[in-house]
Coordinates of C-alpha atoms in Angstrom, one line a residue:
M1 CA 28.5 -139.4 -77.1
D2 CA 29.4 -141.4 -74.1
F3 CA 32.9 -141.9 -75.8
F4 CA 33.6 -138.4 -76.4
Q5 CA 32.3 -137.6 -73.0
R6 CA 34.9 -140.1 -71.4
N7 CA 37.9 -139.5 -73.9
L8 CA 37.8 -136.2 -75.3
L9 CA 36.3 -134.0 -72.5
T10 CA 39.1 -134.9 -70.2
N11 CA 41.9 -132.9 -72.5
L12 CA 40.1 -130.7 -75.3
T13 CA 37.4 -128.2 -75.2
V14 CA 34.0 -129.0 -77.0
S15 CA 31.3 -127.0 -78.0
Y16 CA 28.1 -128.2 -79.5
V17 CA 26.2 -126.2 -82.0
S18 CA 23.0 -126.8 -83.5
I19 CA 22.4 -126.4 -87.3
K20 CA 20.2 -123.6 -87.9
E21 CA 19.4 -121.4 -91.2
N22 CA 20.7 -118.4 -89.5
L23 CA 24.1 -120.2 -88.4
D24 CA 27.2 -117.8 -88.8
I25 CA 29.8 -120.5 -89.3
N26 CA 32.5 -117.7 -89.7
N27 CA 32.1 -116.6 -85.8
I28 CA 32.0 -120.2 -84.8
L29 CA 35.3 -121.2 -86.4
K30 CA 37.2 -118.0 -85.6
V31 CA 39.0 -119.3 -82.5
N32 CA 42.5 -118.7 -81.3
Y33 CA 43.4 -122.4 -82.0
Y34 CA 45.7 -123.2 -85.1
K35 CA 43.9 -126.8 -85.3
L36 CA 40.2 -126.9 -84.9
G37 CA 38.3 -130.4 -85.0
I38 CA 34.8 -130.3 -86.4
I39 CA 32.4 -133.3 -86.3
L40 CA 29.7 -133.1 -88.5
D41 CA 26.6 -135.6 -89.0
I42 CA 26.2 -135.5 -92.8
D43 CA 23.2 -137.5 -92.6
C44 CA 21.4 -134.7 -90.8
P45 CA 19.5 -132.7 -93.7
Q46 CA 20.9 -129.4 -92.4
S47 CA 24.5 -130.4 -93.3
E48 CA 24.3 -128.6 -96.5
I49 CA 24.2 -125.2 -95.0
I50 CA 27.5 -126.0 -93.3
F51 CA 28.8 -126.6 -96.8
K52 CA 27.3 -123.7 -98.1
Q53 CA 28.6 -121.3 -95.5
F54 CA 32.1 -122.7 -95.7
N55 CA 32.2 -122.1 -99.4
G56 CA 30.4 -118.9 -99.4
N57 CA 32.9 -117.4 -96.7
Q58 CA 35.8 -118.8 -98.8
L59 CA 37.1 -120.9 -95.8
P60 CA 39.6 -123.3 -97.1
Y61 CA 39.5 -127.0 -96.4
N62 CA 42.7 -126.9 -94.9
E63 CA 45.0 -128.4 -92.3
S64 CA 43.6 -125.9 -89.6
Y65 CA 40.1 -127.7 -89.7
F66 CA 40.2 -131.4 -89.0
W67 CA 37.0 -132.9 -90.5
L68 CA 35.1 -136.0 -88.7
M69 CA 31.7 -136.7 -90.7
L70 CA 29.6 -139.2 -89.5
T71 CA 27.3 -141.3 -91.5
E72 CA 25.2 -144.3 -91.2
S73 CA 25.6 -145.2 -95.1
N74 CA 27.3 -148.0 -96.5
A75 CA 29.4 -146.2 -98.8
V76 CA 31.0 -142.5 -98.8
P77 CA 28.7 -140.1 -100.3
I78 CA 31.0 -139.3 -103.4
N79 CA 28.3 -136.6 -104.8
L80 CA 28.7 -134.7 -101.7
F81 CA 32.3 -134.0 -101.9
Q82 CA 32.7 -133.9 -105.7
D83 CA 32.2 -130.2 -105.9
L84 CA 33.7 -129.1 -102.9
P85 CA 37.0 -127.0 -103.0
L86 CA 39.4 -129.5 -101.5
S87 CA 43.1 -129.5 -102.0
I88 CA 46.1 -131.3 -101.2
A89 CA 46.1 -130.3 -97.6
T90 CA 42.4 -131.2 -96.9
E91 CA 41.9 -133.0 -93.4
I92 CA 38.5 -134.9 -93.8
T93 CA 37.9 -138.3 -92.4
V94 CA 34.6 -139.9 -93.1
A95 CA 33.3 -142.4 -90.6
L96 CA 30.8 -145.2 -91.8
R97 CA 28.9 -146.6 -88.9
E98 CA 28.0 -150.1 -88.7
N99 CA 26.5 -151.2 -85.0
N100 CA 29.2 -150.1 -82.4
S101 CA 31.8 -149.7 -85.2
Y102 CA 33.2 -147.4 -87.4
T103 CA 35.0 -147.9 -91.0
L104 CA 37.4 -144.5 -91.8
Y105 CA 38.1 -143.3 -95.1
D106 CA 40.3 -140.1 -96.0
V107 CA 38.9 -137.9 -98.6
Y108 CA 40.8 -135.4 -100.3
N109 CA 41.3 -133.7 -103.7
F110 CA 44.8 -132.8 -105.0
S111 CA 43.6 -129.6 -106.2
H112 CA 39.7 -129.0 -107.1
R113 CA 40.5 -125.9 -108.6
H114 CA 43.1 -127.3 -111.1
G115 CA 40.6 -130.1 -112.3
G116 CA 42.0 -132.5 -109.8
K117 CA 39.9 -135.9 -109.1
L118 CA 38.4 -136.8 -105.7
N119 CA 40.6 -139.0 -103.8
V120 CA 39.1 -141.6 -101.2
T121 CA 41.5 -143.7 -99.4
Y122 CA 40.7 -146.6 -96.8
M123 CA 41.9 -145.2 -93.4
G124 CA 41.2 -147.9 -90.8
Y125 CA 38.4 -148.5 -88.4
W126 CA 37.0 -147.8 -84.7
T127 CA 35.4 -150.3 -82.4
F128 CA 34.6 -150.1 -78.6
N129 CA 36.7 -152.8 -77.8
D130 CA 39.9 -152.4 -80.0
G131 CA 39.7 -148.7 -80.1
L132 CA 41.3 -146.7 -83.3
R133 CA 43.3 -148.6 -85.8
N134 CA 44.6 -146.1 -88.1
E135 CA 46.4 -147.8 -91.1
L136 CA 47.5 -144.9 -92.8
T137 CA 51.1 -144.7 -90.7
Q138 CA 52.9 -142.6 -93.7
Y139 CA 53.4 -139.0 -93.3
K140 CA 50.2 -137.2 -95.3
Y141 CA 52.4 -135.9 -98.2
K142 CA 54.2 -139.0 -98.5
R143 CA 51.3 -141.1 -99.3
R144 CA 49.7 -138.2 -101.2
Q145 CA 52.8 -138.3 -103.5
N146 CA 51.7 -138.8 -106.7
F147 CA 49.5 -136.0 -108.5
H148 CA 48.8 -138.0 -111.5
K149 CA 50.1 -135.4 -113.9
L150 CA 48.1 -132.6 -112.4
A151 CA 49.0 -129.1 -114.0
L152 CA 50.1 -126.7 -111.5
N153 CA 51.2 -123.1 -112.6
V154 CA 54.8 -122.0 -111.9
S155 CA 56.1 -118.6 -112.7
I156 CA 60.0 -117.5 -113.2
H157 CA 61.5 -114.2 -113.7
V158 CA 64.9 -113.7 -115.5
D159 CA 67.0 -110.4 -115.9
H160 CA 68.8 -111.4 -119.2
D161 CA 67.2 -112.4 -122.8
P162 CA 67.2 -116.2 -122.8
L163 CA 69.0 -117.4 -125.7
P164 CA 68.5 -119.4 -127.9
D165 CA 65.0 -119.8 -126.5
F166 CA 63.4 -119.6 -123.0
H167 CA 63.0 -123.1 -121.9
T168 CA 66.4 -124.2 -123.4
Y169 CA 68.2 -121.3 -121.5
I170 CA 66.6 -121.9 -117.9
L171 CA 67.1 -125.7 -118.2
N172 CA 70.7 -125.7 -119.5
P173 CA 73.7 -124.3 -118.0
I174 CA 74.5 -121.9 -120.9
N175 CA 75.9 -118.5 -119.7
R176 CA 75.5 -120.2 -116.0
H177 CA 77.1 -116.8 -114.6
V178 CA 73.8 -114.9 -115.6
D179 CA 70.4 -115.5 -113.9
T180 CA 72.2 -117.8 -111.7
M181 CA 69.7 -117.7 -108.6
M182 CA 66.5 -118.0 -110.7
R183 CA 67.7 -120.8 -113.0
Y184 CA 69.2 -122.9 -109.9
N185 CA 65.8 -122.7 -108.1
Y186 CA 64.1 -123.5 -111.3
A187 CA 66.3 -126.8 -111.3
L188 CA 64.9 -127.5 -107.8
I189 CA 61.3 -126.9 -108.4
V190 CA 61.7 -129.4 -111.7
Q191 CA 63.0 -132.0 -109.3
L192 CA 60.1 -131.3 -107.1
M193 CA 57.5 -131.5 -109.9
D194 CA 59.1 -135.0 -110.6
Y195 CA 58.8 -136.1 -107.0
Y196 CA 55.1 -135.3 -107.0
N197 CA 54.5 -136.3 -110.6
I198 CA 53.2 -133.0 -111.5
T199 CA 52.8 -131.4 -114.7
M200 CA 54.2 -127.7 -115.1
N201 CA 52.5 -125.0 -116.8
L202 CA 55.6 -122.3 -117.1
S203 CA 55.3 -118.7 -117.7
R204 CA 57.6 -116.0 -117.3
G205 CA 57.1 -113.2 -114.7
T206 CA 57.8 -109.6 -115.2
T207 CA 59.6 -109.4 -112.0
W208 CA 60.0 -110.5 -108.5
G209 CA 57.1 -108.6 -107.2
Y210 CA 57.1 -104.9 -105.3
L211 CA 54.2 -103.1 -103.9
N212 CA 53.7 -100.1 -106.2
N213 CA 51.0 -97.8 -105.1
G214 CA 49.2 -100.0 -103.1
T215 CA 49.2 -103.0 -105.7
W216 CA 51.8 -105.9 -106.0
N217 CA 53.4 -106.5 -109.5
G218 CA 55.3 -109.2 -110.8
I219 CA 55.1 -112.8 -109.9
I220 CA 53.6 -111.9 -106.3
G221 CA 50.7 -110.0 -108.0
D222 CA 50.1 -113.0 -110.0
M223 CA 49.9 -115.5 -106.9
L224 CA 47.5 -113.2 -105.2
R225 CA 45.4 -113.0 -108.3
G226 CA 45.6 -117.0 -108.5
I227 CA 47.2 -117.2 -111.7
V228 CA 50.3 -118.5 -110.2
D229 CA 50.8 -121.3 -107.6
I230 CA 54.4 -121.5 -107.0
S231 CA 57.3 -119.1 -107.8
A232 CA 60.4 -120.8 -109.2
T233 CA 62.2 -117.4 -108.6
P234 CA 63.1 -117.3 -104.7
Y235 CA 62.7 -114.5 -102.6
L236 CA 64.5 -112.5 -99.8
F237 CA 62.9 -112.6 -96.3
K238 CA 60.9 -109.1 -96.1
A239 CA 58.3 -108.0 -93.6
A240 CA 56.4 -106.7 -96.3
R241 CA 55.9 -109.7 -98.0
M242 CA 55.1 -111.9 -95.2
D243 CA 51.3 -110.7 -95.4
V244 CA 51.1 -111.8 -99.1
C245 CA 53.1 -115.2 -99.5
D246 CA 54.5 -118.0 -97.3
Y247 CA 57.8 -119.1 -97.5
T248 CA 58.7 -122.8 -97.9
V249 CA 62.5 -124.0 -97.6
Q250 CA 65.8 -121.7 -98.0
S251 CA 66.9 -122.9 -101.2
Y252 CA 69.8 -120.9 -102.3
V253 CA 72.5 -118.6 -100.6
A254 CA 72.8 -115.3 -102.3
R255 CA 76.0 -113.5 -101.4
A256 CA 76.6 -110.5 -103.3
S257 CA 80.1 -108.6 -102.8
I258 CA 81.9 -105.5 -103.7
I259 CA 84.7 -106.9 -106.0
F260 CA 87.9 -104.8 -106.6
R261 CA 91.7 -105.1 -107.2
H262 CA 93.4 -103.8 -104.0
P263 CA 95.6 -100.9 -104.3
K264 CA 99.2 -101.7 -103.5
T265 CA 99.6 -98.8 -101.3
S266 CA 97.1 -96.4 -99.5
D267 CA 96.2 -93.3 -101.1
V268 CA 95.8 -91.8 -97.8
R269 CA 99.5 -91.7 -96.9
N270 CA 102.7 -91.7 -98.7
V271 CA 104.8 -94.8 -98.9
F272 CA 108.2 -93.0 -98.0
L273 CA 106.1 -91.6 -94.5
M274 CA 104.7 -95.1 -93.7
P275 CA 107.8 -96.5 -92.0
F276 CA 107.1 -94.2 -88.7
T277 CA 103.6 -93.3 -87.1
E278 CA 103.2 -89.5 -87.2
D279 CA 104.3 -89.0 -83.5
V280 CA 107.4 -90.7 -84.2
W281 CA 108.2 -88.3 -87.1
Y282 CA 107.5 -85.5 -84.6
L283 CA 109.7 -86.9 -82.1
I284 CA 112.7 -87.2 -84.9
L285 CA 112.3 -83.5 -85.6
I286 CA 112.3 -82.6 -82.1
V287 CA 115.6 -84.7 -81.5
A288 CA 117.1 -83.1 -84.7
V289 CA 116.7 -79.8 -83.4
I290 CA 118.3 -80.9 -80.4
Y291 CA 121.2 -82.2 -81.8
W292 CA 121.4 -78.8 -84.2
L293 CA 121.2 -76.6 -81.1
L294 CA 123.7 -78.7 -79.4
L295 CA 126.4 -78.6 -82.1
L296 CA 125.9 -74.9 -82.7
L297 CA 126.4 -74.1 -78.9
T298 CA 129.5 -76.2 -79.1
V299 CA 130.9 -74.2 -82.2
K300 CA 130.0 -70.9 -80.5
I301 CA 132.0 -71.9 -77.6
E302 CA 134.9 -73.1 -79.7
L303 CA 135.0 -70.0 -81.6
Y304 CA 135.0 -68.0 -78.4
Y305 CA 138.0 -69.6 -77.0
D306 CA 140.2 -70.3 -80.0
N307 CA 142.0 -67.6 -81.8
Y308 CA 142.6 -69.8 -84.8
P309 CA 142.1 -67.9 -88.2
K310 CA 138.5 -68.5 -89.6
K311 CA 139.1 -70.5 -92.6
C312 CA 136.1 -72.8 -93.1
T313 CA 132.2 -72.4 -93.4
L314 CA 131.9 -73.6 -89.9
D315 CA 133.7 -70.8 -88.2
T316 CA 132.1 -68.2 -90.7
N317 CA 128.6 -69.4 -90.9
P318 CA 127.9 -71.8 -87.9
S319 CA 124.3 -72.0 -87.7
S320 CA 123.4 -72.8 -91.4
E321 CA 126.8 -75.2 -91.2
T322 CA 125.4 -77.3 -87.9
A323 CA 122.0 -77.6 -89.3
L324 CA 123.6 -78.9 -92.9
I325 CA 125.7 -81.4 -90.5
T326 CA 122.6 -82.5 -88.9
I327 CA 120.7 -83.3 -91.9
A328 CA 123.5 -84.9 -93.5
A329 CA 123.9 -87.2 -90.4
I330 CA 120.2 -88.1 -90.6
C331 CA 120.4 -88.8 -94.2
Q332 CA 123.8 -90.4 -93.9
Q333 CA 125.9 -88.0 -95.8
G334 CA 129.3 -86.7 -94.8
L335 CA 130.8 -83.2 -94.5
S336 CA 134.4 -82.0 -94.6
D337 CA 133.8 -79.7 -91.6
G338 CA 133.4 -80.7 -88.0
P339 CA 133.9 -79.4 -84.5
R340 CA 137.4 -79.3 -82.9
I341 CA 136.7 -79.6 -79.5
Y342 CA 135.7 -82.8 -77.7
S343 CA 132.5 -81.9 -76.7
G344 CA 131.5 -81.0 -79.9
R345 CA 133.2 -84.3 -81.3
I346 CA 131.1 -86.5 -78.8
V347 CA 127.8 -84.7 -80.2
F348 CA 129.0 -85.0 -83.5
L349 CA 129.7 -88.9 -83.2
S350 CA 126.5 -89.7 -81.1
L351 CA 124.2 -87.8 -84.0
F352 CA 125.6 -89.9 -86.8
L353 CA 125.3 -93.0 -84.6
W354 CA 121.6 -92.0 -84.1
G355 CA 121.1 -91.4 -87.8
L356 CA 122.7 -94.7 -88.7
L357 CA 119.9 -96.5 -86.7
L358 CA 117.4 -94.4 -88.0
I359 CA 118.0 -94.9 -91.4
Q360 CA 118.7 -98.9 -91.0
F361 CA 114.9 -99.0 -89.7
Y362 CA 113.7 -96.5 -92.3
S363 CA 115.3 -98.4 -95.3
A364 CA 114.6 -101.7 -94.2
S365 CA 110.4 -100.6 -94.0
V366 CA 110.6 -99.0 -97.3
V367 CA 112.1 -101.7 -99.2
G368 CA 110.3 -104.3 -97.5
S369 CA 107.1 -102.5 -98.0
L370 CA 107.5 -102.0 -101.7
L371 CA 108.9 -105.7 -102.6
S372 CA 106.8 -107.7 -100.3
E373 CA 103.1 -108.6 -100.2
P374 CA 101.1 -105.3 -99.9
P375 CA 98.7 -105.2 -96.7
R376 CA 95.2 -105.2 -97.1
F377 CA 94.0 -101.9 -95.6
I378 CA 90.6 -101.5 -97.1
N379 CA 88.6 -104.2 -95.1
T380 CA 85.0 -102.4 -94.5
L381 CA 82.7 -100.5 -95.9
K382 CA 83.8 -97.1 -94.4
D383 CA 87.4 -98.0 -95.6
L384 CA 86.0 -98.3 -98.9
A385 CA 83.8 -95.2 -98.6
D386 CA 87.2 -93.2 -97.4
S387 CA 89.3 -94.6 -100.5
S388 CA 90.0 -93.3 -103.6
L389 CA 88.0 -96.1 -105.6
D390 CA 85.2 -95.4 -107.7
V391 CA 81.9 -98.1 -107.0
G392 CA 79.3 -99.4 -109.3
I393 CA 76.4 -101.5 -108.6
E394 CA 75.0 -104.3 -110.6
D395 CA 72.0 -103.3 -112.6
M396 CA 69.4 -105.6 -110.8
A397 CA 66.0 -104.6 -109.5
Y398 CA 66.8 -106.0 -105.8
N399 CA 70.1 -103.8 -105.5
Y400 CA 68.1 -100.6 -106.0
D401 CA 65.4 -101.8 -103.1
V402 CA 67.9 -102.8 -100.6
L403 CA 70.1 -99.8 -101.1
A404 CA 67.2 -97.5 -100.4
K405 CA 65.9 -99.6 -97.4
S406 CA 69.0 -101.0 -95.8
P407 CA 69.5 -100.4 -92.2
N408 CA 73.2 -100.3 -92.1
P409 CA 74.6 -96.7 -91.9
D410 CA 77.9 -97.4 -93.6
V411 CA 75.7 -98.8 -96.4
H412 CA 74.0 -95.2 -96.6
E413 CA 77.5 -93.3 -96.3
L414 CA 78.9 -95.4 -99.1
N415 CA 75.6 -94.8 -101.5
R416 CA 76.0 -91.1 -100.6
K417 CA 79.8 -90.6 -101.2
K418 CA 80.2 -93.1 -104.2
I419 CA 77.0 -94.2 -105.6
Q420 CA 74.4 -91.5 -106.0
T421 CA 75.0 -89.4 -108.8
S422 CA 75.4 -85.3 -108.3
K423 CA 77.1 -82.6 -109.9
K424 CA 80.6 -83.9 -109.1
R425 CA 79.8 -87.5 -109.8
K426 CA 77.8 -87.6 -113.1
I427 CA 78.7 -91.1 -113.8
E428 CA 76.1 -94.0 -113.8
P429 CA 76.6 -96.2 -111.3
F430 CA 74.4 -99.0 -112.2
L431 CA 75.9 -101.0 -114.8
T432 CA 76.1 -104.8 -116.2
A433 CA 78.3 -107.2 -114.7
E434 CA 80.4 -107.4 -118.0
E435 CA 80.9 -103.7 -117.9
G436 CA 81.7 -103.2 -114.2
L437 CA 84.2 -106.1 -113.9
K438 CA 85.8 -104.7 -117.0
K439 CA 86.5 -101.8 -114.8
V440 CA 87.4 -103.8 -112.2
K441 CA 90.1 -105.3 -114.1
K442 CA 91.7 -102.0 -115.2
G443 CA 92.0 -101.1 -111.5
G444 CA 90.7 -98.2 -109.3
Y445 CA 87.0 -99.5 -109.4
A446 CA 85.0 -101.4 -107.1
F447 CA 81.7 -103.3 -108.2
Q448 CA 79.3 -104.8 -106.6
V449 CA 77.8 -108.3 -108.0
D450 CA 76.6 -111.6 -107.1
V451 CA 79.7 -113.6 -106.8
A452 CA 78.0 -116.4 -108.6
T453 CA 78.0 -114.1 -111.8
A454 CA 81.2 -112.3 -111.1
Y455 CA 83.4 -115.6 -110.7
K456 CA 82.8 -117.0 -114.0
I457 CA 83.4 -113.5 -115.9
I458 CA 86.9 -113.3 -113.7
A459 CA 88.1 -116.9 -114.4
D460 CA 87.7 -116.1 -118.1
T461 CA 89.3 -112.7 -118.5
F462 CA 91.4 -111.7 -115.6
S463 CA 95.1 -112.7 -115.5
Q464 CA 96.8 -114.6 -112.6
D465 CA 98.2 -111.3 -111.2
E466 CA 94.8 -109.7 -111.5
I467 CA 93.0 -112.5 -109.6
C468 CA 95.5 -112.6 -106.9
D469 CA 95.0 -108.7 -106.3
L470 CA 91.0 -109.2 -106.1
A471 CA 89.6 -108.3 -102.6
E472 CA 85.9 -108.5 -101.5
I473 CA 83.7 -106.6 -99.2
Q474 CA 80.3 -107.4 -98.2
L475 CA 77.8 -104.9 -98.8
F476 CA 74.7 -106.6 -97.6
P477 CA 74.7 -109.8 -95.2
V478 CA 74.6 -113.1 -96.8
E479 CA 71.0 -113.8 -97.7
R480 CA 69.2 -117.2 -97.6
I481 CA 66.6 -117.0 -100.3
A482 CA 63.4 -119.2 -100.2
T483 CA 60.7 -120.5 -102.6
A484 CA 57.6 -119.0 -101.7
V485 CA 53.9 -119.8 -102.5
K486 CA 50.6 -117.5 -102.2
K487 CA 49.9 -116.8 -98.4
H488 CA 47.9 -119.7 -97.2
S489 CA 48.3 -121.9 -100.1
P490 CA 47.5 -125.3 -99.7
F491 CA 50.7 -126.4 -101.6
K492 CA 52.8 -124.5 -98.8
K493 CA 53.5 -127.8 -96.7
M494 CA 53.6 -129.9 -99.8
V495 CA 56.2 -127.8 -101.2
T496 CA 58.1 -127.5 -98.0
Y497 CA 58.2 -131.4 -97.5
G498 CA 59.3 -132.3 -101.0
L499 CA 61.9 -129.4 -101.0
R500 CA 63.4 -130.7 -97.9
K501 CA 63.5 -134.5 -99.2
I502 CA 65.4 -133.2 -102.2
V503 CA 67.8 -131.4 -99.9
E504 CA 68.3 -134.4 -98.0
H505 CA 69.4 -136.4 -100.8
G506 CA 72.0 -134.1 -101.9
V507 CA 70.5 -132.4 -105.0
P508 CA 71.4 -129.1 -104.3
G509 CA 75.0 -130.0 -103.6
H510 CA 75.0 -131.2 -107.3
L511 CA 73.0 -128.3 -108.7
R512 CA 75.4 -125.6 -106.9
Y513 CA 78.3 -127.5 -108.7
V514 CA 76.5 -127.1 -112.0
W515 CA 75.2 -123.6 -111.9
Q516 CA 77.4 -121.6 -109.3
P517 CA 81.2 -121.3 -110.5
G518 CA 83.8 -121.3 -107.5
R519 CA 85.8 -118.5 -107.0
P520 CA 89.1 -118.4 -109.3
Q521 CA 92.4 -119.1 -106.7
C522 CA 95.5 -117.4 -106.7
P523 CA 98.1 -120.3 -106.7
E524 CA 100.5 -120.4 -103.6
S525 CA 103.2 -119.9 -105.7
H526 CA 102.2 -116.2 -106.7
S527 CA 103.6 -115.3 -103.2
A528 CA 106.8 -116.2 -103.8
K529 CA 107.1 -114.0 -107.1
P530 CA 108.9 -110.6 -106.9
V531 CA 106.5 -107.7 -107.0
P532 CA 107.7 -105.1 -109.1
V533 CA 107.5 -101.4 -107.9
A534 CA 105.3 -99.3 -109.9
L535 CA 106.1 -95.6 -110.7
K536 CA 103.1 -94.6 -108.5
E537 CA 104.9 -96.1 -105.6
F538 CA 108.2 -94.5 -106.5
S539 CA 106.7 -91.3 -107.5
P540 CA 107.2 -89.5 -104.0
A541 CA 111.1 -90.0 -104.1
L542 CA 111.1 -88.5 -107.9
L543 CA 109.0 -85.7 -106.9
S544 CA 111.4 -85.0 -103.8
L545 CA 114.3 -84.8 -106.4
F546 CA 112.7 -82.5 -108.8
M547 CA 111.5 -80.2 -105.9
G548 CA 115.0 -80.1 -104.4
I549 CA 116.5 -79.5 -108.0
A550 CA 113.8 -76.5 -108.5
L551 CA 114.6 -75.1 -105.3
A552 CA 118.3 -75.2 -105.6
L553 CA 117.7 -73.2 -109.0
L554 CA 115.5 -70.8 -107.8
V555 CA 118.1 -70.1 -105.0
M556 CA 121.0 -70.2 -107.5
L557 CA 119.2 -67.5 -109.6
I558 CA 118.4 -65.4 -106.5
E559 CA 122.0 -65.5 -105.7
M560 CA 123.3 -64.6 -108.9
Y561 CA 121.1 -61.5 -109.2
I562 CA 122.2 -60.6 -105.8
K563 CA 125.8 -60.7 -106.7
R564 CA 125.3 -59.0 -110.1
R565 CA 123.4 -55.9 -108.3
K566 CA 126.3 -55.8 -105.8
D567 CA 129.2 -56.0 -108.4
R568 CA 127.1 -53.2 -110.5
G569 CA 127.0 -51.2 -107.4
Q570 CA 130.9 -51.0 -106.8
M571 CA 131.2 -50.5 -110.3
E572 CA 129.1 -47.3 -110.3
S573 CA 130.3 -46.5 -107.0
S574 CA 134.1 -46.5 -108.6
L575 CA 133.0 -44.1 -111.6
E576 CA 132.2 -40.9 -109.3
P577 CA 133.1 -37.4 -110.5
S578 CA 135.3 -36.9 -107.3
H579 CA 137.6 -39.6 -108.6
L580 CA 137.5 -38.6 -112.0
E581 CA 139.0 -34.9 -110.9
V582 CA 141.8 -36.6 -108.9
A583 CA 142.8 -38.6 -111.7
S584 CA 142.8 -35.8 -114.3
N585 CA 145.0 -33.4 -111.9
L586 CA 147.5 -36.3 -111.4
C587 CA 147.3 -36.7 -115.1
F588 CA 148.2 -33.1 -116.2
S589 CA 150.7 -32.5 -113.3
D590 CA 152.9 -35.7 -114.8
L591 CA 152.9 -33.7 -118.1
D592 CA 155.3 -30.9 -116.7
Q593 CA 158.1 -33.3 -116.7
F594 CA 158.1 -33.4 -120.3
D595 CA 160.0 -30.7 -122.7
F596 CA 157.9 -29.8 -125.6
H597 CA 159.1 -28.0 -128.8
T598 CA 157.9 -26.8 -131.8
V599 CA 158.7 -28.9 -134.9
E600 CA 159.0 -26.9 -138.1
P601 CA 157.7 -28.2 -141.1
E602 CA 160.8 -28.8 -143.5
D603 CA 161.6 -26.5 -146.7
V604 CA 160.1 -27.9 -149.9
S605 CA 162.9 -27.2 -151.9
N606 CA 165.3 -29.4 -149.7

């Protein structure tokens, strides 16, 4: 006791508790310390009360409690520890007293619940003169590495049918683009089992595990019921799961993207209006009106002062003709008529010079935009929500959950506009990866899918041009997913240490090469290939042409109708009665100049 007073009381808080029948071990050990040391004299007859209460209150023999058990026996009392629920995380040191020295032993069981055997390892000694000599210098989970083929329960969930059989499917990269995350992580768990020499009892879980009506289902539910020890299916970090499971090592990076073939041009704006911004178009219109007014003014002045006979349409219809001259100058089309005075000609020349510069910038921009690599204008979720693309989601359980609970307002806007079914949008948005990417291949469709699944299908089914058209937008941030165990599981630090050693040795890099297909690359030479102009990009020009033809035909029909009405009116006015009477009087008066006589018929006899 003098040793404890001299060395321990200076830095530690020590409480002495006498063992009684009514001892409440639960309240005694409920302190705000992560680690608590307990010194117990197991030679005391009342020490069994401590073990019974510890087991009755289901307090684990884990790393939170560091036991130092003192005895004057010459051997570790195996029978006392044989039935205790010890585990790999247990911290029990048994000190055998001999005079003024103690021989120390490390006592633990890999897992009493799984039928593990008690392990007693020589730890070192303590003497008054030499102090403590600890010969167990290795990290605890390094020296307790060999489980001697002890069987632990592992569960994995897969979404697709395991073909040809379950064990072959999860171990081999058959159709590696499906269930990639689960099978990749299972390969790490297999390495972990080999590292600790553990036998695995593998089962297939129904789902990851979600809280449904206050009860956890799937693998998490199995872990809470003690059926499963380690989940081979990794988990996203979620606040709701923190109370029921412990995360170990981030073993997988999940990246689900919205993949689509980027449109050549924006549907929001016509390609023939793209060279100039909206304010520039308004400014061009204003300048054109000013030139038209100046031309009209010079023509009016010319007609006022000149006495030339009006021979051309510029003299007879100056307003419409000057408007045509202005439009012709902008479109670089010539006219036969022009102003004759110098001021009008100066306006005329400056108008065509302005039109020449304008058409150069415009035509160069249009041709360049049609023949060069089109810019990517859909870069965010908001751009996608405002575009004409339809959106689909891979039919995976976690996508339903993340869409409903995402804190990103852009995700909710996209969900409302493009994903949720409504009266106008009755198409089911949740599809398999194969169905969704088939629509992406046709164009006009965006599909959210795990890239590990998508890249393999894209490499096998898309052409080179289609691959080069692909663009990606992150619907959710890149998620780092970790292997999980039950809350307060004794295997947590064991799994963490083992997986970190596996990561240090570069095994995940090799597994990523095996299980995760890389993104299909667009060759650099593709940018040098001429891009053909599709009918969709050229359709505004054809539409303008047909509209002009239709308008010209309509105006021509109206003019023909007006001309016919005018000619019919003139004809009717020329056939009025007054004109007929005058004509008849003239005709009868002219007959007087003729000498009319009667012609007798000849005699029949002659």
